[in-house]
Amino acid sequence: MPFGAHETMEVHEILTEKLNMISHFNLYAAQTKNPELRRMITRHQQEEIKSYDAIVAYTHDYTQFTPVPPNTSVNQVLPDDIQYGLNDPSMLAPETNAVLNDYEVASAMLIAHKNGATNGVRASLEIADPNLRQMLVNGAFNCINQAYEVFLFMNQQGMYQIPQIKDHTAKTFLHSFQPVGESVKAQYPNQAGQQGQDQSIMSYMQNQNMPMSQQMAAQHMGHHMQMGQGAPAAGGMSAGGAMGQNMGSGRQQQTSFSQMGNPGMMQSGAQGNMPQYRANQHYNH
């Protein structure tokens, strides 16, 4: 199978970044004082190792297609779990200390995951091979969730404070956008089968741990439904409806944080271990 020029260069950059992240996380785990942060670092490092090995295996012979699905789940977070406002934020300045404190470790993780997400999405847009593209997309989506998990930890620790804007100012600014009018919608009606395809995409996004075989089957089914090839199954239920049931049942089996090796984090509506984070600790250098 040929190597595309863009593919080769982009994947080289992604693998270099993952290699760097895996090595740096060893340093972070050794220097952090917070046990919850250390467990998070270890789990994120293990996920990056799996993603790195999967890409390496496939690009060595283009046959070992075993994409690692996005593993970090943050679906149970509620808007009320986020702390807004500034509360005597710590003063920050560059330092040359040999030892990193927990704030510096968490910040470095957050930046690494943000860069990994951005670079992974950008690289996937240049990939021609569909399997290699899926690997990079899954890796980028995992970095998005990992970055958000680090943010949640920092926010509840008081390390990441969110400045607010006045409520009436925000509403005035955002409420200038109005819903699409019915006359406009009437000009662009849904095409036959389009709704079923959209539902398949949403089901994939909601079920991050769905096996790749089911993802590909769902996309294939959506394509046939759009082309008018879907045939009713026994009992009057279409094949697309049966697939929707299977995908729906899969959503009920989403892996919680405690099942993924991070006990205590998000066990109860994203608040299983959060009370200890609400102390607004400050990490002055």
PDB file of N, CA and C in Angstrom, residues 161-257:
ATOM      1  N   GLN A 161      -9.110  29.040  37.554  1.00  0.00           N
ATOM      2  CA  GLN A 161     -10.278  29.874  37.843  1.00  0.00           C
ATOM      3  C   GLN A 161     -10.791  30.514  36.552  1.00  0.00           C
ATOM      4  N   ILE A 162     -12.107  30.628  36.471  1.00  0.00           N
ATOM      5  CA  ILE A 162     -12.753  31.101  35.250  1.00  0.00           C
ATOM      6  C   ILE A 162     -13.314  32.504  35.472  1.00  0.00           C
ATOM      7  N   PRO A 163     -12.758  33.519  34.844  1.00  0.00           N
ATOM      8  CA  PRO A 163     -13.324  34.861  34.989  1.00  0.00           C
ATOM      9  C   PRO A 163     -14.716  34.921  34.370  1.00  0.00           C
ATOM     10  N   GLN A 164     -15.584  35.724  34.974  1.00  0.00           N
ATOM     11  CA  GLN A 164     -16.968  35.819  34.506  1.00  0.00           C
ATOM     12  C   GLN A 164     -17.233  37.160  33.840  1.00  0.00           C
ATOM     13  N   ILE A 165     -18.260  37.165  33.028  1.00  0.00           N
ATOM     14  CA  ILE A 165     -18.767  38.381  32.424  1.00  0.00           C
ATOM     15  C   ILE A 165     -20.153  38.637  33.011  1.00  0.00           C
ATOM     16  N   LYS A 166     -20.550  39.888  33.120  1.00  0.00           N
ATOM     17  CA  LYS A 166     -21.856  40.196  33.695  1.00  0.00           C
ATOM     18  C   LYS A 166     -22.952  39.468  32.936  1.00  0.00           C
ATOM     19  N   ASP A 167     -23.934  38.950  33.691  1.00  0.00           N
ATOM     20  CA  ASP A 167     -24.973  38.123  33.108  1.00  0.00           C
ATOM     21  C   ASP A 167     -25.727  38.852  32.000  1.00  0.00           C
ATOM     22  N   HIS A 168     -26.107  40.098  32.252  1.00  0.00           N
ATOM     23  CA  HIS A 168     -26.892  40.820  31.238  1.00  0.00           C
ATOM     24  C   HIS A 168     -26.042  41.128  30.007  1.00  0.00           C
ATOM     25  N   THR A 169     -24.732  41.293  30.200  1.00  0.00           N
ATOM     26  CA  THR A 169     -23.856  41.537  29.058  1.00  0.00           C
ATOM     27  C   THR A 169     -23.752  40.284  28.191  1.00  0.00           C
ATOM     28  N   ALA A 170     -23.576  39.138  28.836  1.00  0.00           N
ATOM     29  CA  ALA A 170     -23.479  37.882  28.096  1.00  0.00           C
ATOM     30  C   ALA A 170     -24.776  37.599  27.335  1.00  0.00           C
ATOM     31  N   LYS A 171     -25.896  37.800  27.997  1.00  0.00           N
ATOM     32  CA  LYS A 171     -27.176  37.526  27.338  1.00  0.00           C
ATOM     33  C   LYS A 171     -27.418  38.484  26.181  1.00  0.00           C
ATOM     34  N   THR A 172     -27.098  39.760  26.380  1.00  0.00           N
ATOM     35  CA  THR A 172     -27.275  40.732  25.298  1.00  0.00           C
ATOM     36  C   THR A 172     -26.412  40.360  24.104  1.00  0.00           C
ATOM     37  N   PHE A 173     -25.190  39.911  24.380  1.00  0.00           N
ATOM     38  CA  PHE A 173     -24.246  39.569  23.324  1.00  0.00           C
ATOM     39  C   PHE A 173     -24.671  38.309  22.575  1.00  0.00           C
ATOM     40  N   LEU A 174     -25.056  37.254  23.326  1.00  0.00           N
ATOM     41  CA  LEU A 174     -25.366  35.967  22.713  1.00  0.00           C
ATOM     42  C   LEU A 174     -26.796  35.887  22.191  1.00  0.00           C
ATOM     43  N   HIS A 175     -27.708  36.605  22.835  1.00  0.00           N
ATOM     44  CA  HIS A 175     -29.102  36.531  22.401  1.00  0.00           C
ATOM     45  C   HIS A 175     -29.370  37.315  21.126  1.00  0.00           C
ATOM     46  N   SER A 176     -28.339  37.959  20.584  1.00  0.00           N
ATOM     47  CA  SER A 176     -28.501  38.617  19.291  1.00  0.00           C
ATOM     48  C   SER A 176     -28.662  37.589  18.175  1.00  0.00           C
ATOM     49  N   PHE A 177     -28.248  36.343  18.438  1.00  0.00           N
ATOM     50  CA  PHE A 177     -28.458  35.268  17.481  1.00  0.00           C
ATOM     51  C   PHE A 177     -29.837  34.653  17.723  1.00  0.00           C
ATOM     52  N   GLN A 178     -30.646  34.596  16.677  1.00  0.00           N
ATOM     53  CA  GLN A 178     -32.007  34.089  16.766  1.00  0.00           C
ATOM     54  C   GLN A 178     -32.140  32.754  16.055  1.00  0.00           C
ATOM     55  N   PRO A 179     -33.133  31.926  16.443  1.00  0.00           N
ATOM     56  CA  PRO A 179     -33.334  30.632  15.779  1.00  0.00           C
ATOM     57  C   PRO A 179     -33.638  30.806  14.292  1.00  0.00           C
ATOM     58  N   VAL A 180     -33.327  29.773  13.529  1.00  0.00           N
ATOM     59  CA  VAL A 180     -33.617  29.783  12.102  1.00  0.00           C
ATOM     60  C   VAL A 180     -35.124  29.823  11.890  1.00  0.00           C
ATOM     61  N   GLY A 181     -35.590  30.720  11.045  1.00  0.00           N
ATOM     62  CA  GLY A 181     -37.018  30.863  10.791  1.00  0.00           C
ATOM     63  C   GLY A 181     -37.589  29.697  10.013  1.00  0.00           C
ATOM     64  N   GLU A 182     -38.890  29.471  10.199  1.00  0.00           N
ATOM     65  CA  GLU A 182     -39.542  28.357   9.511  1.00  0.00           C
ATOM     66  C   GLU A 182     -39.490  28.519   7.999  1.00  0.00           C
ATOM     67  N   SER A 183     -39.529  29.757   7.508  1.00  0.00           N
ATOM     68  CA  SER A 183     -39.476  29.975   6.058  1.00  0.00           C
ATOM     69  C   SER A 183     -38.137  29.526   5.485  1.00  0.00           C
ATOM     70  N   VAL A 184     -37.059  29.726   6.265  1.00  0.00           N
ATOM     71  CA  VAL A 184     -35.740  29.278   5.807  1.00  0.00           C
ATOM     72  C   VAL A 184     -35.656  27.763   5.840  1.00  0.00           C
ATOM     73  N   LYS A 185     -36.172  27.148   6.927  1.00  0.00           N
ATOM     74  CA  LYS A 185     -36.156  25.692   7.027  1.00  0.00           C
ATOM     75  C   LYS A 185     -36.932  25.056   5.886  1.00  0.00           C
ATOM     76  N   ALA A 186     -38.030  25.704   5.478  1.00  0.00           N
ATOM     77  CA  ALA A 186     -38.849  25.143   4.405  1.00  0.00           C
ATOM     78  C   ALA A 186     -38.088  25.086   3.089  1.00  0.00           C
ATOM     79  N   GLN A 187     -37.100  25.955   2.912  1.00  0.00           N
ATOM     80  CA  GLN A 187     -36.309  25.963   1.682  1.00  0.00           C
ATOM     81  C   GLN A 187     -35.274  24.850   1.645  1.00  0.00           C
ATOM     82  N   TYR A 188     -34.959  24.301   2.840  1.00  0.00           N
ATOM     83  CA  TYR A 188     -33.937  23.260   2.910  1.00  0.00           C
ATOM     84  C   TYR A 188     -34.481  22.061   3.685  1.00  0.00           C
ATOM     85  N   PRO A 189     -35.453  21.344   3.134  1.00  0.00           N
ATOM     86  CA  PRO A 189     -36.020  20.187   3.853  1.00  0.00           C
ATOM     87  C   PRO A 189     -35.003  19.059   3.947  1.00  0.00           C
ATOM     88  N   ASN A 190     -35.171  18.204   4.977  1.00  0.00           N
ATOM     89  CA  ASN A 190     -34.299  17.043   5.136  1.00  0.00           C
ATOM     90  C   ASN A 190     -34.466  16.102   3.959  1.00  0.00           C
ATOM     91  N   GLN A 191     -33.328  15.604   3.466  1.00  0.00           N
ATOM     92  CA  GLN A 191     -33.385  14.625   2.396  1.00  0.00           C
ATOM     93  C   GLN A 191     -33.789  13.277   2.977  1.00  0.00           C
ATOM     94  N   ALA A 192     -34.314  12.399   2.124  1.00  0.00           N
ATOM     95  CA  ALA A 192     -34.735  11.075   2.571  1.00  0.00           C
ATOM     96  C   ALA A 192     -33.547  10.317   3.158  1.00  0.00           C
ATOM     97  N   GLY A 193     -33.728   9.812   4.362  1.00  0.00           N
ATOM     98  CA  GLY A 193     -32.676   9.038   5.022  1.00  0.00           C
ATOM     99  C   GLY A 193     -31.670   9.875   5.773  1.00  0.00           C
ATOM    100  N   GLN A 194     -31.726  11.208   5.623  1.00  0.00           N
ATOM    101  CA  GLN A 194     -30.725  12.055   6.274  1.00  0.00           C
ATOM    102  C   GLN A 194     -30.846  12.001   7.790  1.00  0.00           C
ATOM    103  N   GLN A 195     -32.076  11.954   8.304  1.00  0.00           N
ATOM    104  CA  GLN A 195     -32.269  11.924   9.746  1.00  0.00           C
ATOM    105  C   GLN A 195     -31.663  10.672  10.356  1.00  0.00           C
ATOM    106  N   GLY A 196     -31.835   9.537   9.673  1.00  0.00           N
ATOM    107  CA  GLY A 196     -31.250   8.309  10.178  1.00  0.00           C
ATOM    108  C   GLY A 196     -29.735   8.367  10.208  1.00  0.00           C
ATOM    109  N   GLN A 197     -29.142   9.020   9.203  1.00  0.00           N
ATOM    110  CA  GLN A 197     -27.697   9.142   9.166  1.00  0.00           C
ATOM    111  C   GLN A 197     -27.207  10.037  10.297  1.00  0.00           C
ATOM    112  N   ASP A 198     -27.909  11.129  10.538  1.00  0.00           N
ATOM    113  CA  ASP A 198     -27.534  12.021  11.630  1.00  0.00           C
ATOM    114  C   ASP A 198     -27.606  11.308  12.964  1.00  0.00           C
ATOM    115  N   GLN A 199     -28.626  10.456  13.137  1.00  0.00           N
ATOM    116  CA  GLN A 199     -28.762   9.725  14.384  1.00  0.00           C
ATOM    117  C   GLN A 199     -27.600   8.753  14.577  1.00  0.00           C
ATOM    118  N   SER A 200     -27.125   8.157  13.469  1.00  0.00           N
ATOM    119  CA  SER A 200     -25.990   7.251  13.580  1.00  0.00           C
ATOM    120  C   SER A 200     -24.748   7.993  14.048  1.00  0.00           C
ATOM    121  N   ILE A 201     -24.539   9.187  13.517  1.00  0.00           N
ATOM    122  CA  ILE A 201     -23.382   9.984  13.915  1.00  0.00           C
ATOM    123  C   ILE A 201     -23.480  10.358  15.381  1.00  0.00           C
ATOM    124  N   MET A 202     -24.673  10.787  15.827  1.00  0.00           N
ATOM    125  CA  MET A 202     -24.850  11.169  17.218  1.00  0.00           C
ATOM    126  C   MET A 202     -24.646   9.970  18.136  1.00  0.00           C
ATOM    127  N   SER A 203     -25.111   8.794  17.700  1.00  0.00           N
ATOM    128  CA  SER A 203     -24.942   7.607  18.525  1.00  0.00           C
ATOM    129  C   SER A 203     -23.470   7.288  18.710  1.00  0.00           C
ATOM    130  N   TYR A 204     -22.679   7.483  17.653  1.00  0.00           N
ATOM    131  CA  TYR A 204     -21.238   7.240  17.773  1.00  0.00           C
ATOM    132  C   TYR A 204     -20.602   8.207  18.753  1.00  0.00           C
ATOM    133  N   MET A 205     -20.982   9.467  18.666  1.00  0.00           N
ATOM    134  CA  MET A 205     -20.398  10.471  19.546  1.00  0.00           C
ATOM    135  C   MET A 205     -20.777  10.214  21.001  1.00  0.00           C
ATOM    136  N   GLN A 206     -21.996   9.704  21.233  1.00  0.00           N
ATOM    137  CA  GLN A 206     -22.458   9.469  22.595  1.00  0.00           C
ATOM    138  C   GLN A 206     -21.870   8.189  23.184  1.00  0.00           C
ATOM    139  N   ASN A 207     -21.532   7.239  22.321  1.00  0.00           N
ATOM    140  CA  ASN A 207     -20.971   5.981  22.804  1.00  0.00           C
ATOM    141  C   ASN A 207     -19.522   5.901  22.361  1.00  0.00           C
ATOM    142  N   GLN A 208     -18.638   6.457  23.193  1.00  0.00           N
ATOM    143  CA  GLN A 208     -17.244   6.567  22.798  1.00  0.00           C
ATOM    144  C   GLN A 208     -16.539   5.224  22.799  1.00  0.00           C
ATOM    145  N   ASN A 209     -17.065   4.231  23.516  1.00  0.00           N
ATOM    146  CA  ASN A 209     -16.389   2.946  23.652  1.00  0.00           C
ATOM    147  C   ASN A 209     -16.952   1.882  22.715  1.00  0.00           C
ATOM    148  N   MET A 210     -17.761   2.281  21.729  1.00  0.00           N
ATOM    149  CA  MET A 210     -18.315   1.307  20.805  1.00  0.00           C
ATOM    150  C   MET A 210     -17.187   0.692  19.976  1.00  0.00           C
ATOM    151  N   PRO A 211     -17.150  -0.647  19.816  1.00  0.00           N
ATOM    152  CA  PRO A 211     -16.121  -1.279  18.996  1.00  0.00           C
ATOM    153  C   PRO A 211     -16.125  -0.725  17.585  1.00  0.00           C
ATOM    154  N   MET A 212     -14.958  -0.693  16.955  1.00  0.00           N
ATOM    155  CA  MET A 212     -14.842  -0.132  15.615  1.00  0.00           C
ATOM    156  C   MET A 212     -15.723  -0.858  14.625  1.00  0.00           C
ATOM    157  N   SER A 213     -15.882  -2.176  14.782  1.00  0.00           N
ATOM    158  CA  SER A 213     -16.718  -2.927  13.859  1.00  0.00           C
ATOM    159  C   SER A 213     -18.150  -2.419  13.877  1.00  0.00           C
ATOM    160  N   GLN A 214     -18.655  -2.079  15.069  1.00  0.00           N
ATOM    161  CA  GLN A 214     -20.018  -1.548  15.165  1.00  0.00           C
ATOM    162  C   GLN A 214     -20.085  -0.150  14.585  1.00  0.00           C
ATOM    163  N   GLN A 215     -19.031   0.650  14.787  1.00  0.00           N
ATOM    164  CA  GLN A 215     -19.024   2.005  14.219  1.00  0.00           C
ATOM    165  C   GLN A 215     -19.116   1.941  12.709  1.00  0.00           C
ATOM    166  N   MET A 216     -18.290   1.070  12.105  1.00  0.00           N
ATOM    167  CA  MET A 216     -18.274   0.971  10.650  1.00  0.00           C
ATOM    168  C   MET A 216     -19.591   0.414  10.136  1.00  0.00           C
ATOM    169  N   ALA A 217     -20.177  -0.540  10.882  1.00  0.00           N
ATOM    170  CA  ALA A 217     -21.470  -1.093  10.472  1.00  0.00           C
ATOM    171  C   ALA A 217     -22.555  -0.032  10.511  1.00  0.00           C
ATOM    172  N   ALA A 218     -22.500   0.828  11.525  1.00  0.00           N
ATOM    173  CA  ALA A 218     -23.506   1.887  11.645  1.00  0.00           C
ATOM    174  C   ALA A 218     -23.378   2.884  10.510  1.00  0.00           C
ATOM    175  N   GLN A 219     -22.116   3.260  10.182  1.00  0.00           N
ATOM    176  CA  GLN A 219     -21.913   4.194   9.079  1.00  0.00           C
ATOM    177  C   GLN A 219     -22.374   3.576   7.766  1.00  0.00           C
ATOM    178  N   HIS A 220     -22.077   2.262   7.565  1.00  0.00           N
ATOM    179  CA  HIS A 220     -22.497   1.563   6.352  1.00  0.00           C
ATOM    180  C   HIS A 220     -24.008   1.514   6.265  1.00  0.00           C
ATOM    181  N   MET A 221     -24.667   1.251   7.388  1.00  0.00           N
ATOM    182  CA  MET A 221     -26.123   1.187   7.410  1.00  0.00           C
ATOM    183  C   MET A 221     -26.720   2.545   7.094  1.00  0.00           C
ATOM    184  N   GLY A 222     -26.134   3.611   7.654  1.00  0.00           N
ATOM    185  CA  GLY A 222     -26.638   4.948   7.381  1.00  0.00           C
ATOM    186  C   GLY A 222     -26.542   5.284   5.912  1.00  0.00           C
ATOM    187  N   HIS A 223     -25.452   4.823   5.259  1.00  0.00           N
ATOM    188  CA  HIS A 223     -25.272   5.087   3.833  1.00  0.00           C
ATOM    189  C   HIS A 223     -26.356   4.404   3.024  1.00  0.00           C
ATOM    190  N   HIS A 224     -26.647   3.123   3.342  1.00  0.00           N
ATOM    191  CA  HIS A 224     -27.676   2.394   2.602  1.00  0.00           C
ATOM    192  C   HIS A 224     -29.049   2.977   2.850  1.00  0.00           C
ATOM    193  N   MET A 225     -29.312   3.428   4.058  1.00  0.00           N
ATOM    194  CA  MET A 225     -30.606   4.038   4.337  1.00  0.00           C
ATOM    195  C   MET A 225     -30.773   5.315   3.540  1.00  0.00           C
ATOM    196  N   GLN A 226     -29.676   6.081   3.407  1.00  0.00           N
ATOM    197  CA  GLN A 226     -29.759   7.331   2.660  1.00  0.00           C
ATOM    198  C   GLN A 226     -30.014   7.061   1.181  1.00  0.00           C
ATOM    199  N   MET A 227     -29.434   5.948   0.659  1.00  0.00           N
ATOM    200  CA  MET A 227     -29.597   5.623  -0.745  1.00  0.00           C
ATOM    201  C   MET A 227     -30.891   4.868  -1.012  1.00  0.00           C
ATOM    202  N   GLY A 228     -31.723   4.674   0.045  1.00  0.00           N
ATOM    203  CA  GLY A 228     -32.998   4.006  -0.141  1.00  0.00           C
ATOM    204  C   GLY A 228     -32.897   2.507  -0.269  1.00  0.00           C
ATOM    205  N   GLN A 229     -31.799   1.921   0.272  1.00  0.00           N
ATOM    206  CA  GLN A 229     -31.592   0.487   0.129  1.00  0.00           C
ATOM    207  C   GLN A 229     -31.945  -0.277   1.386  1.00  0.00           C
ATOM    208  N   GLY A 230     -32.355   0.407   2.425  1.00  0.00           N
ATOM    209  CA  GLY A 230     -32.667  -0.292   3.670  1.00  0.00           C
ATOM    210  C   GLY A 230     -33.943  -1.100   3.525  1.00  0.00           C
ATOM    211  N   ALA A 231     -33.910  -2.360   3.901  1.00  0.00           N
ATOM    212  CA  ALA A 231     -35.078  -3.239   3.792  1.00  0.00           C
ATOM    213  C   ALA A 231     -35.615  -3.531   5.176  1.00  0.00           C
ATOM    214  N   PRO A 232     -36.955  -3.589   5.328  1.00  0.00           N
ATOM    215  CA  PRO A 232     -37.529  -3.896   6.640  1.00  0.00           C
ATOM    216  C   PRO A 232     -37.105  -5.273   7.114  1.00  0.00           C
ATOM    217  N   ALA A 233     -36.849  -5.384   8.408  1.00  0.00           N
ATOM    218  CA  ALA A 233     -36.517  -6.678   9.004  1.00  0.00           C
ATOM    219  C   ALA A 233     -37.785  -7.312   9.542  1.00  0.00           C
ATOM    220  N   ALA A 234     -37.635  -8.477  10.173  1.00  0.00           N
ATOM    221  CA  ALA A 234     -38.796  -9.185  10.698  1.00  0.00           C
ATOM    222  C   ALA A 234     -39.516  -8.334  11.714  1.00  0.00           C
ATOM    223  N   GLY A 235     -40.839  -8.440  11.707  1.00  0.00           N
ATOM    224  CA  GLY A 235     -41.636  -7.700  12.666  1.00  0.00           C
ATOM    225  C   GLY A 235     -41.851  -6.253  12.265  1.00  0.00           C
ATOM    226  N   GLY A 236     -41.485  -5.897  11.022  1.00  0.00           N
ATOM    227  CA  GLY A 236     -41.738  -4.541  10.552  1.00  0.00           C
ATOM    228  C   GLY A 236     -40.675  -3.552  10.944  1.00  0.00           C
ATOM    229  N   MET A 237     -39.636  -3.974  11.651  1.00  0.00           N
ATOM    230  CA  MET A 237     -38.579  -3.041  12.060  1.00  0.00           C
ATOM    231  C   MET A 237     -37.500  -3.038  10.998  1.00  0.00           C
ATOM    232  N   SER A 238     -37.101  -1.864  10.576  1.00  0.00           N
ATOM    233  CA  SER A 238     -36.059  -1.770   9.564  1.00  0.00           C
ATOM    234  C   SER A 238     -34.721  -2.158  10.159  1.00  0.00           C
ATOM    235  N   ALA A 239     -33.767  -2.461   9.275  1.00  0.00           N
ATOM    236  CA  ALA A 239     -32.427  -2.794   9.751  1.00  0.00           C
ATOM    237  C   ALA A 239     -31.827  -1.622  10.480  1.00  0.00           C
ATOM    238  N   GLY A 240     -32.110  -0.399  10.002  1.00  0.00           N
ATOM    239  CA  GLY A 240     -31.606   0.782  10.677  1.00  0.00           C
ATOM    240  C   GLY A 240     -32.169   0.902  12.078  1.00  0.00           C
ATOM    241  N   GLY A 241     -33.450   0.518  12.261  1.00  0.00           N
ATOM    242  CA  GLY A 241     -34.044   0.572  13.591  1.00  0.00           C
ATOM    243  C   GLY A 241     -33.401  -0.425  14.529  1.00  0.00           C
ATOM    244  N   ALA A 242     -33.103  -1.644  13.993  1.00  0.00           N
ATOM    245  CA  ALA A 242     -32.436  -2.641  14.824  1.00  0.00           C
ATOM    246  C   ALA A 242     -31.066  -2.150  15.242  1.00  0.00           C
ATOM    247  N   MET A 243     -30.337  -1.533  14.293  1.00  0.00           N
ATOM    248  CA  MET A 243     -29.024  -1.003  14.627  1.00  0.00           C
ATOM    249  C   MET A 243     -29.146   0.090  15.663  1.00  0.00           C
ATOM    250  N   GLY A 244     -30.165   0.915  15.542  1.00  0.00           N
ATOM    251  CA  GLY A 244     -30.366   1.981  16.523  1.00  0.00           C
ATOM    252  C   GLY A 244     -30.589   1.418  17.911  1.00  0.00           C
ATOM    253  N   GLN A 245     -31.341   0.274  17.999  1.00  0.00           N
ATOM    254  CA  GLN A 245     -31.557  -0.352  19.300  1.00  0.00           C
ATOM    255  C   GLN A 245     -30.252  -0.863  19.881  1.00  0.00           C
ATOM    256  N   ASN A 246     -29.449  -1.517  19.024  1.00  0.00           N
ATOM    257  CA  ASN A 246     -28.173  -2.030  19.514  1.00  0.00           C
ATOM    258  C   ASN A 246     -27.280  -0.917  19.992  1.00  0.00           C
ATOM    259  N   MET A 247     -27.240   0.189  19.231  1.00  0.00           N
ATOM    260  CA  MET A 247     -26.385   1.308  19.611  1.00  0.00           C
ATOM    261  C   MET A 247     -26.913   1.967  20.868  1.00  0.00           C
ATOM    262  N   GLY A 248     -28.248   2.007  20.989  1.00  0.00           N
ATOM    263  CA  GLY A 248     -28.819   2.600  22.191  1.00  0.00           C
ATOM    264  C   GLY A 248     -28.483   1.800  23.428  1.00  0.00           C
ATOM    265  N   SER A 249     -28.527   0.444  23.296  1.00  0.00           N
ATOM    266  CA  SER A 249     -28.185  -0.377  24.447  1.00  0.00           C
ATOM    267  C   SER A 249     -26.726  -0.228  24.813  1.00  0.00           C
ATOM    268  N   GLY A 250     -25.880   0.019  23.791  1.00  0.00           N
ATOM    269  CA  GLY A 250     -24.464   0.216  24.077  1.00  0.00           C
ATOM    270  C   GLY A 250     -24.218   1.469  24.877  1.00  0.00           C
ATOM    271  N   ARG A 251     -25.050   2.493  24.663  1.00  0.00           N
ATOM    272  CA  ARG A 251     -24.870   3.744  25.405  1.00  0.00           C
ATOM    273  C   ARG A 251     -25.110   3.546  26.888  1.00  0.00           C
ATOM    274  N   GLN A 252     -25.953   2.532  27.220  1.00  0.00           N
ATOM    275  CA  GLN A 252     -26.244   2.303  28.627  1.00  0.00           C
ATOM    276  C   GLN A 252     -25.089   1.614  29.339  1.00  0.00           C
ATOM    277  N   GLN A 253     -24.099   1.150  28.552  1.00  0.00           N
ATOM    278  CA  GLN A 253     -22.986   0.423  29.139  1.00  0.00           C
ATOM    279  C   GLN A 253     -21.721   1.248  29.112  1.00  0.00           C
ATOM    280  N   GLN A 254     -21.845   2.574  29.042  1.00  0.00           N
ATOM    281  CA  GLN A 254     -20.658   3.407  28.988  1.00  0.00           C
ATOM    282  C   GLN A 254     -19.818   3.218  30.230  1.00  0.00           C
ATOM    283  N   THR A 255     -18.513   3.178  30.012  1.00  0.00           N
ATOM    284  CA  THR A 255     -17.593   2.928  31.107  1.00  0.00           C
ATOM    285  C   THR A 255     -17.456   4.148  31.985  1.00  0.00           C
ATOM    286  N   SER A 256     -17.586   3.959  33.288  1.00  0.00           N
ATOM    287  CA  SER A 256     -17.427   5.063  34.221  1.00  0.00           C
ATOM    288  C   SER A 256     -15.964   5.235  34.555  1.00  0.00           C
ATOM    289  N   PHE A 257     -15.644   6.355  35.229  1.00  0.00           N
ATOM    290  CA  PHE A 257     -14.271   6.609  35.605  1.00  0.00           C
ATOM    291  C   PHE A 257     -13.753   5.509  36.517  1.00  0.00           C
TER     292      PHE A 257
END
